[in-house]
XYZ file of C-alpha atoms in Angstrom:
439
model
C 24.161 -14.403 35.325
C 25.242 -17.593 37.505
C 23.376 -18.517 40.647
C 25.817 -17.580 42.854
C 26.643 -13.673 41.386
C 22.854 -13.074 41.789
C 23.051 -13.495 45.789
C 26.941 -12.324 45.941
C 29.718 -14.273 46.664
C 30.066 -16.253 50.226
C 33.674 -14.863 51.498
C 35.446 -15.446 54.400
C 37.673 -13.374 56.452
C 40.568 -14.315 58.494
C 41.284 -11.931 61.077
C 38.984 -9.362 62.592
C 41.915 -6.732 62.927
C 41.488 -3.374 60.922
C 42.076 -4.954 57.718
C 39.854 -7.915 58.095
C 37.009 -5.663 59.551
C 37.520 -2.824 56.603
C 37.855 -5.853 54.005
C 34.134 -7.323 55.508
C 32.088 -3.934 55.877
C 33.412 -3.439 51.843
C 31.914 -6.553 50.861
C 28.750 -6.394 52.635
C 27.857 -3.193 50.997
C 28.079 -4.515 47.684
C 26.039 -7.589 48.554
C 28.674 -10.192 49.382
C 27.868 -12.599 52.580
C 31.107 -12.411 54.904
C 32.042 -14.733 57.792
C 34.713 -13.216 59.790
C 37.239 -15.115 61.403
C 38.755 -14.442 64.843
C 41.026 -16.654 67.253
C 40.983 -14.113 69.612
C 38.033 -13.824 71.927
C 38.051 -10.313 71.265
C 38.424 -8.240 67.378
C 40.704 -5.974 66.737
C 44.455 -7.038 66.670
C 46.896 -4.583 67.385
C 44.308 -1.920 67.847
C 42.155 -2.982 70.899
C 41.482 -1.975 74.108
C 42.902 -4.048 77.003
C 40.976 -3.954 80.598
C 42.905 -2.518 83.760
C 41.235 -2.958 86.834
C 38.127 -0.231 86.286
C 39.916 0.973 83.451
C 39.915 0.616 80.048
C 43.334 1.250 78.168
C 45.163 0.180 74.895
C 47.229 -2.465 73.543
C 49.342 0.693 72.242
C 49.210 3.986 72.185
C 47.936 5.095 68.812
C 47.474 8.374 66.737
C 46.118 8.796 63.216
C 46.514 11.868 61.257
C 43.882 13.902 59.160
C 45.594 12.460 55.883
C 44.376 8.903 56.654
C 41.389 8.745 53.992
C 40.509 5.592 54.236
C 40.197 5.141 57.990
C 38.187 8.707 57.934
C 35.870 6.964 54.632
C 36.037 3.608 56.656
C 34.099 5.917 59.553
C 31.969 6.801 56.961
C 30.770 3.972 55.550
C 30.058 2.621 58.743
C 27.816 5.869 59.409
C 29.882 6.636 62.258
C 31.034 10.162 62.993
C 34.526 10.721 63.204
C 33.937 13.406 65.590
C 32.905 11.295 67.906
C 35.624 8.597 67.685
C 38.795 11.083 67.057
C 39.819 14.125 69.087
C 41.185 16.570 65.797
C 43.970 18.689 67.373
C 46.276 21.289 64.720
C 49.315 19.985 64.358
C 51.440 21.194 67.087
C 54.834 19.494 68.342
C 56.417 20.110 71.547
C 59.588 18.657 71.948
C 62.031 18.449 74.779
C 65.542 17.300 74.338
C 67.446 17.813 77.555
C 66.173 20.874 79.155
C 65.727 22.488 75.810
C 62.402 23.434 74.159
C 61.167 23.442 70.900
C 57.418 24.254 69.952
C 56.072 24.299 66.355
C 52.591 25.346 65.741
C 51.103 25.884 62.130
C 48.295 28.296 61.864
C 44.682 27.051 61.063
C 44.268 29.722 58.576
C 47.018 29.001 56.424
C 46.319 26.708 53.653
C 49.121 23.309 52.820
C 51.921 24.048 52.523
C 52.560 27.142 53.508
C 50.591 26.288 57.187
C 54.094 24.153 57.629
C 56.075 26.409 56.199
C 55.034 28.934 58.700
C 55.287 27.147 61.902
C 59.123 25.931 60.818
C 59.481 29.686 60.480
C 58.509 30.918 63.518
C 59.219 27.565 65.322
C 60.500 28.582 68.833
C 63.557 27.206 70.347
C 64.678 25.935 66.781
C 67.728 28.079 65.345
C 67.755 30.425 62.307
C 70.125 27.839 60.433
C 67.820 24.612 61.391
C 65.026 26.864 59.614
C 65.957 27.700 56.790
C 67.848 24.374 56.163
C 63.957 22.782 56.484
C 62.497 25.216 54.535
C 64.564 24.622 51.565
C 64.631 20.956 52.034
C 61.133 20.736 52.020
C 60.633 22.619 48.917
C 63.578 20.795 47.646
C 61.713 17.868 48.249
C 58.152 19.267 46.692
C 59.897 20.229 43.020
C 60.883 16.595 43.074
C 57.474 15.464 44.019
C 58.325 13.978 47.059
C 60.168 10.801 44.992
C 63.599 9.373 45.126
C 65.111 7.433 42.153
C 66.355 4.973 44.006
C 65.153 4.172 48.488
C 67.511 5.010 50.829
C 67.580 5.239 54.623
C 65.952 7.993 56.126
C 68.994 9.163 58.074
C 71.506 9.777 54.373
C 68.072 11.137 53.323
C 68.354 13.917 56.033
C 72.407 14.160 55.520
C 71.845 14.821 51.376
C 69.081 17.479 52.922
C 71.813 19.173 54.736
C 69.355 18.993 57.891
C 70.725 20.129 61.509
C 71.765 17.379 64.322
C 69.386 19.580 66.665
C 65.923 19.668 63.749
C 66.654 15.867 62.995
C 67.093 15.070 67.004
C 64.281 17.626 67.910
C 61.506 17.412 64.822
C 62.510 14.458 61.896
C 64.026 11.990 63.936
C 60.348 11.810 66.640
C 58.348 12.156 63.502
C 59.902 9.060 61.460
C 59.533 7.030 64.347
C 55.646 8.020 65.055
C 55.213 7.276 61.434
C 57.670 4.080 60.357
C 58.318 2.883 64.258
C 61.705 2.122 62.611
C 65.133 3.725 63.633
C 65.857 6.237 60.908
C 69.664 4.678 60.467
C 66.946 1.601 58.904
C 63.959 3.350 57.741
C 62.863 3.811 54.285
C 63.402 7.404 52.904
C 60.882 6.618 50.232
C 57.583 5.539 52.813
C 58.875 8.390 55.153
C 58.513 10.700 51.961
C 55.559 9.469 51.221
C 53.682 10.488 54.907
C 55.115 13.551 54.412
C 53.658 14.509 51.574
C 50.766 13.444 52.224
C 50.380 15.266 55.695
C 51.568 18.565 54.622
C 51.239 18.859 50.706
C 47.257 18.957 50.133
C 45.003 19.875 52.591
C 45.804 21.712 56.015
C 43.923 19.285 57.937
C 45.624 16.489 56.583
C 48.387 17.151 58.968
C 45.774 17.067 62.468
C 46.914 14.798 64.707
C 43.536 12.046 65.393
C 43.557 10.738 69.190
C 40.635 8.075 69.580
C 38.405 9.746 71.985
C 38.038 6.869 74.552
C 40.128 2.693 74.427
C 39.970 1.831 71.207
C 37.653 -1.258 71.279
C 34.729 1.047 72.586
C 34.975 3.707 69.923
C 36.382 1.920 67.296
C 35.928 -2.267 66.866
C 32.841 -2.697 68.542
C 30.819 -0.248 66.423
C 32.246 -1.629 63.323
C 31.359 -5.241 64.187
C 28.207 -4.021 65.529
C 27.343 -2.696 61.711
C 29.133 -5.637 60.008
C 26.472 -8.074 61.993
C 23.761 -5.331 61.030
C 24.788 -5.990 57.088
C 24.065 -9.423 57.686
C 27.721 -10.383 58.086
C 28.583 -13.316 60.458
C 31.565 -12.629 63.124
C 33.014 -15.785 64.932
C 35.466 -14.915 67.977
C 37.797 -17.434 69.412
C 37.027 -19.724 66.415
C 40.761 -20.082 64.797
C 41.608 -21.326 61.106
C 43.577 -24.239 61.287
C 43.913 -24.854 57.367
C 43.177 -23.454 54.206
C 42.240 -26.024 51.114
C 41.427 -24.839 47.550
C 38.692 -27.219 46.208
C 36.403 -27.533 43.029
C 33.900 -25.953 44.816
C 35.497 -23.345 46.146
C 37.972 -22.741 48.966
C 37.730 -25.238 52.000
C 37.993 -23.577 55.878
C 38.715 -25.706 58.601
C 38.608 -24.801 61.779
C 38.635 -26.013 65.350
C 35.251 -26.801 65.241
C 33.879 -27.878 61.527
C 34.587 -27.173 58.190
C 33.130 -25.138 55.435
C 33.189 -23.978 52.351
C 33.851 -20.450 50.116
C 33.929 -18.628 46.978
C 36.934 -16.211 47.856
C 38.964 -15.873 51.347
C 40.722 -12.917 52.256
C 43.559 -13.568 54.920
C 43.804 -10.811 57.288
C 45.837 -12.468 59.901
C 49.596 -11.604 60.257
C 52.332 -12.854 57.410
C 53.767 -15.088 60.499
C 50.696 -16.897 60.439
C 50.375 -17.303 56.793
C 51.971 -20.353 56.298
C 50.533 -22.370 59.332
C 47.260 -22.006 57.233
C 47.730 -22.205 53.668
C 51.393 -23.522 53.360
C 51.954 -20.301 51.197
C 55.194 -18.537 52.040
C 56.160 -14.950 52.204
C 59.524 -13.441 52.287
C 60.206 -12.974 55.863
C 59.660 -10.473 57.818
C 61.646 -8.363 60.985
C 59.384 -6.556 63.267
C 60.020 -3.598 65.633
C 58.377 -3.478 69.262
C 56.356 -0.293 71.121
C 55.755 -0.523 74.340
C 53.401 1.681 76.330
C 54.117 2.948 79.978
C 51.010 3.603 81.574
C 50.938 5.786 84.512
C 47.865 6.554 86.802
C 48.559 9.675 88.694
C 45.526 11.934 90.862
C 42.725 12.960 88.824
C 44.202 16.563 88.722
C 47.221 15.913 87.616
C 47.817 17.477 84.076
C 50.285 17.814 81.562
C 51.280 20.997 79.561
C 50.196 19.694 76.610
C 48.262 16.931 75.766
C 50.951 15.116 73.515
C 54.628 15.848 74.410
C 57.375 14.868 72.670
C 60.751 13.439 74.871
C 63.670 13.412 72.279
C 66.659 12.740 75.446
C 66.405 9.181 76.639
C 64.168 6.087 75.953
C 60.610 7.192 75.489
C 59.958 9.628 72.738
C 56.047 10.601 73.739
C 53.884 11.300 76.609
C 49.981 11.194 76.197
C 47.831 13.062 78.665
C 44.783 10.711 78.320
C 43.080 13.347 80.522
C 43.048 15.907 77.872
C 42.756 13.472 74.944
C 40.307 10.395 76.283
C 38.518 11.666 79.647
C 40.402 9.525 81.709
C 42.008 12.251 84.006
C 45.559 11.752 85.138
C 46.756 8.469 83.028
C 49.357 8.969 81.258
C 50.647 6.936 78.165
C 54.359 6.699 77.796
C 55.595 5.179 74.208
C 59.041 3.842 73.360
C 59.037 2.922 69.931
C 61.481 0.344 68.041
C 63.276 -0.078 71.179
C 65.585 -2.470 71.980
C 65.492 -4.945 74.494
C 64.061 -2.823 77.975
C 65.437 -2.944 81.345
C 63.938 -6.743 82.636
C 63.239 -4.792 86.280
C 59.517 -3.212 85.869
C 59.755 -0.226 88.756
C 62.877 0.855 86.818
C 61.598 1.009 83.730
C 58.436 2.990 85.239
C 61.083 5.245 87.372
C 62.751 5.952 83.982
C 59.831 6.965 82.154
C 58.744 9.356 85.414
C 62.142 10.713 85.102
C 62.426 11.290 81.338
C 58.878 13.543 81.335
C 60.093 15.100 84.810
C 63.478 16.487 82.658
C 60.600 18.065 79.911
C 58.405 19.095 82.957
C 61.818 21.036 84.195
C 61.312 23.575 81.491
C 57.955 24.685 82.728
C 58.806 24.543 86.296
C 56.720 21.560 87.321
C 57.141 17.465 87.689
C 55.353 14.785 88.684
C 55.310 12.457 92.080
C 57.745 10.099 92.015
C 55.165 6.907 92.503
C 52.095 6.974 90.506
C 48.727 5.585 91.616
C 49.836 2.298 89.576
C 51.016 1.522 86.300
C 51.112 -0.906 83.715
C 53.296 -2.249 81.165
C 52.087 -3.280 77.084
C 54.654 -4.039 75.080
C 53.765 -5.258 71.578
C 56.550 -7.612 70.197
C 55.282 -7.486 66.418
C 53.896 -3.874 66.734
C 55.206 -3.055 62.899
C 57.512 -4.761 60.536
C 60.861 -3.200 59.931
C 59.992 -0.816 57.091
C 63.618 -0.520 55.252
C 64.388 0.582 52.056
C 63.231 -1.174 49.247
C 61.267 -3.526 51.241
C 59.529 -6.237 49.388
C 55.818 -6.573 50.365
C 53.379 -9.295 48.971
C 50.487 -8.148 47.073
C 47.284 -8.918 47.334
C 46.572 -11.228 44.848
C 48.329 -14.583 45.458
C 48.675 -17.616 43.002
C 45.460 -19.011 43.914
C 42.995 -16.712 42.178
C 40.229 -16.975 45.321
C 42.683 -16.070 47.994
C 43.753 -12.869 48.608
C 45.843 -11.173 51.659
C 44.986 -7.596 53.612
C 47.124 -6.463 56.501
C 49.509 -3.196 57.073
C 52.323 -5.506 55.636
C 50.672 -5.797 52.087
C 52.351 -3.703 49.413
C 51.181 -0.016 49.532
C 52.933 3.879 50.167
C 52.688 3.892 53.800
C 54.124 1.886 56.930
C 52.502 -0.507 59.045
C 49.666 1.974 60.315
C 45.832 1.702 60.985
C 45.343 3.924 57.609
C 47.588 0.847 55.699
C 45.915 -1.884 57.573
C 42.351 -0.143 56.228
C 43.679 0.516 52.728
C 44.539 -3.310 52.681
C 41.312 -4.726 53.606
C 39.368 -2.203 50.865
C 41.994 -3.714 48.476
C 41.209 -7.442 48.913
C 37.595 -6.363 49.257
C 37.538 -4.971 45.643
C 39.785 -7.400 44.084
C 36.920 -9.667 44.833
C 34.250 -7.499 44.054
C 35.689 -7.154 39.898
C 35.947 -10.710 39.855
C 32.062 -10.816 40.641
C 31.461 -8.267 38.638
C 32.928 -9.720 35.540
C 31.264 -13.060 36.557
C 28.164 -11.432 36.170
């Protein structure tokens, strides 16, 4: 056994998003010592919260489902209870195109799948035809074990399926977005397949929907960075890596302020910044916005439902923050892979108010026309394009001590928090078998 496998290996990791943070707590628990590496003065990437005044929002509003096992064994490891950082609700959808309705609610005490194939049955305001046509489809799509011979775009996917314009405007089209954040004319049949199956095909919670209780820094981040520095793990915030140098002894970090060396690095920053540090280039990327519509209304103002779905205009969701964080009245409006949005910032807000006002028609109620305030968080970069086919790097790269985590690294799902966490265990336990056989 060599000096350095006795004490673990010294690894640093760039990037104290999901990925990087997931990738750091791994590594600590099998005796590794971790520096993580942040240019931001705050962790978390595209999952943080973002101050308002007195209030604490998102960068984005996010939602996990009950499939996501390593974000729920992430929790875990970090002794954390996931009941305390994720509001579990059944899977229900309420969608409203136009001033129609439709509501699908699967049963708790059905088991997967026949929980879904229950609430498509008795689905309300979804016709007889649209029905059936997604009841055979999906166990069309279960004999063939969810997997297509060759990728395709979600949208011929749903035209071989023989789906309905009204279930793909009103149910496939909403969920493909929520999942991929890509139009479904682009999106990748084959990742779309694979969220599928894994929401509705095993267990009947895997298809919850998981809405962090409070902003996502305070129930998320900062107790995982908290345990990481418990572990012994080093955290360095606004401290960017300028370069990236393999060595003899090791791999060279430089940033800003000094220089030092590692065993392994695992880069956890985003595949645009990839090159800037270690002159290693990845195909290129396309990326698809979100942008979040905040509205503060009265604290008594309420929604419906908690999550609504808006399948007639711009925004495709509504969040009632009051029933899903605590923070009465705010309300979180998303517009996923948009494209460019009106430049005017009361019109976009007056569109939003009048999108949920045409859903709010069908239950005989709207909201004021001004809200309290509002605020505007687009992220440019929110996902990449996930198309069909899409080639994604791995995680090992040529240099054997530098590896890459990130929702972008080759894996079944789309740029999520559940494939940002998957990354960073990956890189984490690439390293930990090279110890292992060093040993």
């Amino acid at each position: 056994m060599n000096a350095t496998a006795s004490v673990g290996k010294k690894v640093a990791v760039i990037g104290a998003g999901l990925a990087g943070v997931s990738a750091a707590l791994r590594l600590l628990q099998h005796g590794h010592q971790v520096c993580l590496f942040e240019a931001a003065p705050q962790a978390g990437g595209r999952a943080r919260g973002v101050p308002h005044h007195t209030t604490l929002l998102d960068n984005g509003q996010h939602l996990c489902i009950g499939a996501y096992r390593a974000t729920l064994t992430l929790l875990q490891e970090a002794q954390l209870e996931s009941g305390q950082v994720f509001m579990r609700l059944p899977l229900t959808l309420h969608m409203h195109h136009g001033t129609q309705r439709m509501s699908l609610v699967t049963p708790a005490w059905l088991p997967a799948p026949l929980h879904l194939l229950w609430g498509l049955l008795t689905a309300q305001g979804l016709d007889w035809h649209s029905k059936w046509r997604a009841i055979c489809w999906m166990q069309q799509l279960k004999q063939q074990a969810f997997t297509l011979a060759q990728d395709i775009p979600v949208a011929e996917l749903l035209r071989q399926g023989q789906q309905t314009p009204f279930a793909i405007r009103t149910l496939w089209e909403p969920l493909c977005l929520a999942a991929l954040n890509t139009p479904i004319i682009f999106a990748s049949a084959q990742i779309f397949l694979n969220v599928l199956r894994d929401s509705f095909q095993h267990r009947r919670q895997d298809s919850d929907f998981l809405v962090v209780k409070t902003d996502l820094s305070s129930a998320l981040i900062q107790p995982l960075l908290q345990r990481i520095q418990e572990s012994g793990g080093e955290v360095r915030l606004r401290c960017p890596v300028t370069a990236i140098k393999a060595t003899d002894a090791g791999c060279e970090i430089s940033t800003t302020t000094d220089v030092a060396i590692f065993d392994d690095v695992i880069i956890a920053a985003g595949p645009h910044q990839l090159k800037t540090m270690t002159g290693v280039a990845i195909p290129a990327f396309d990326y698809q916005p979100i942008t979040t519509v905040y509205l503060q209304y009265s604290t008594e103002t309420r929604l419906p439902h908690s999550i609504m779905g808006l399948c007639h205009g711009l925004a495709q969701w509504v969040f009632d923050r009051g029933q899903c964080c605590d923070q009465a009245g705010l309300l979180a409006v998303v517009i996923s892979a948009h494209p460019p949005l009106i430049a005017d910032k009361t019109a976009l807000v007056a569109q939003c108010i009048a999108e949920i006002n045409l859903a709010l028609s069908t239950y005989h109620c709207s909201l004021p026309a001004q809200p309290l305030w509002s605020q505007i968080i687009t992220e440019k970069r929110a996902t990449f394009s996930c198309t069909p086919s899409l080639q994604r790097p791995a995680t090992h790269t040529a240099d054997p001590h530098i590896f890459l985590a990130g929702d972008y690294v080759a894996g079944p799902y789309p740029a999520t928090i559940e494939g940002a966490v998957s990354s960073g265990f990956a890189a984490a336990q690439a390293i930990i078998d090279s110890a292992d056989l060093t040993r």
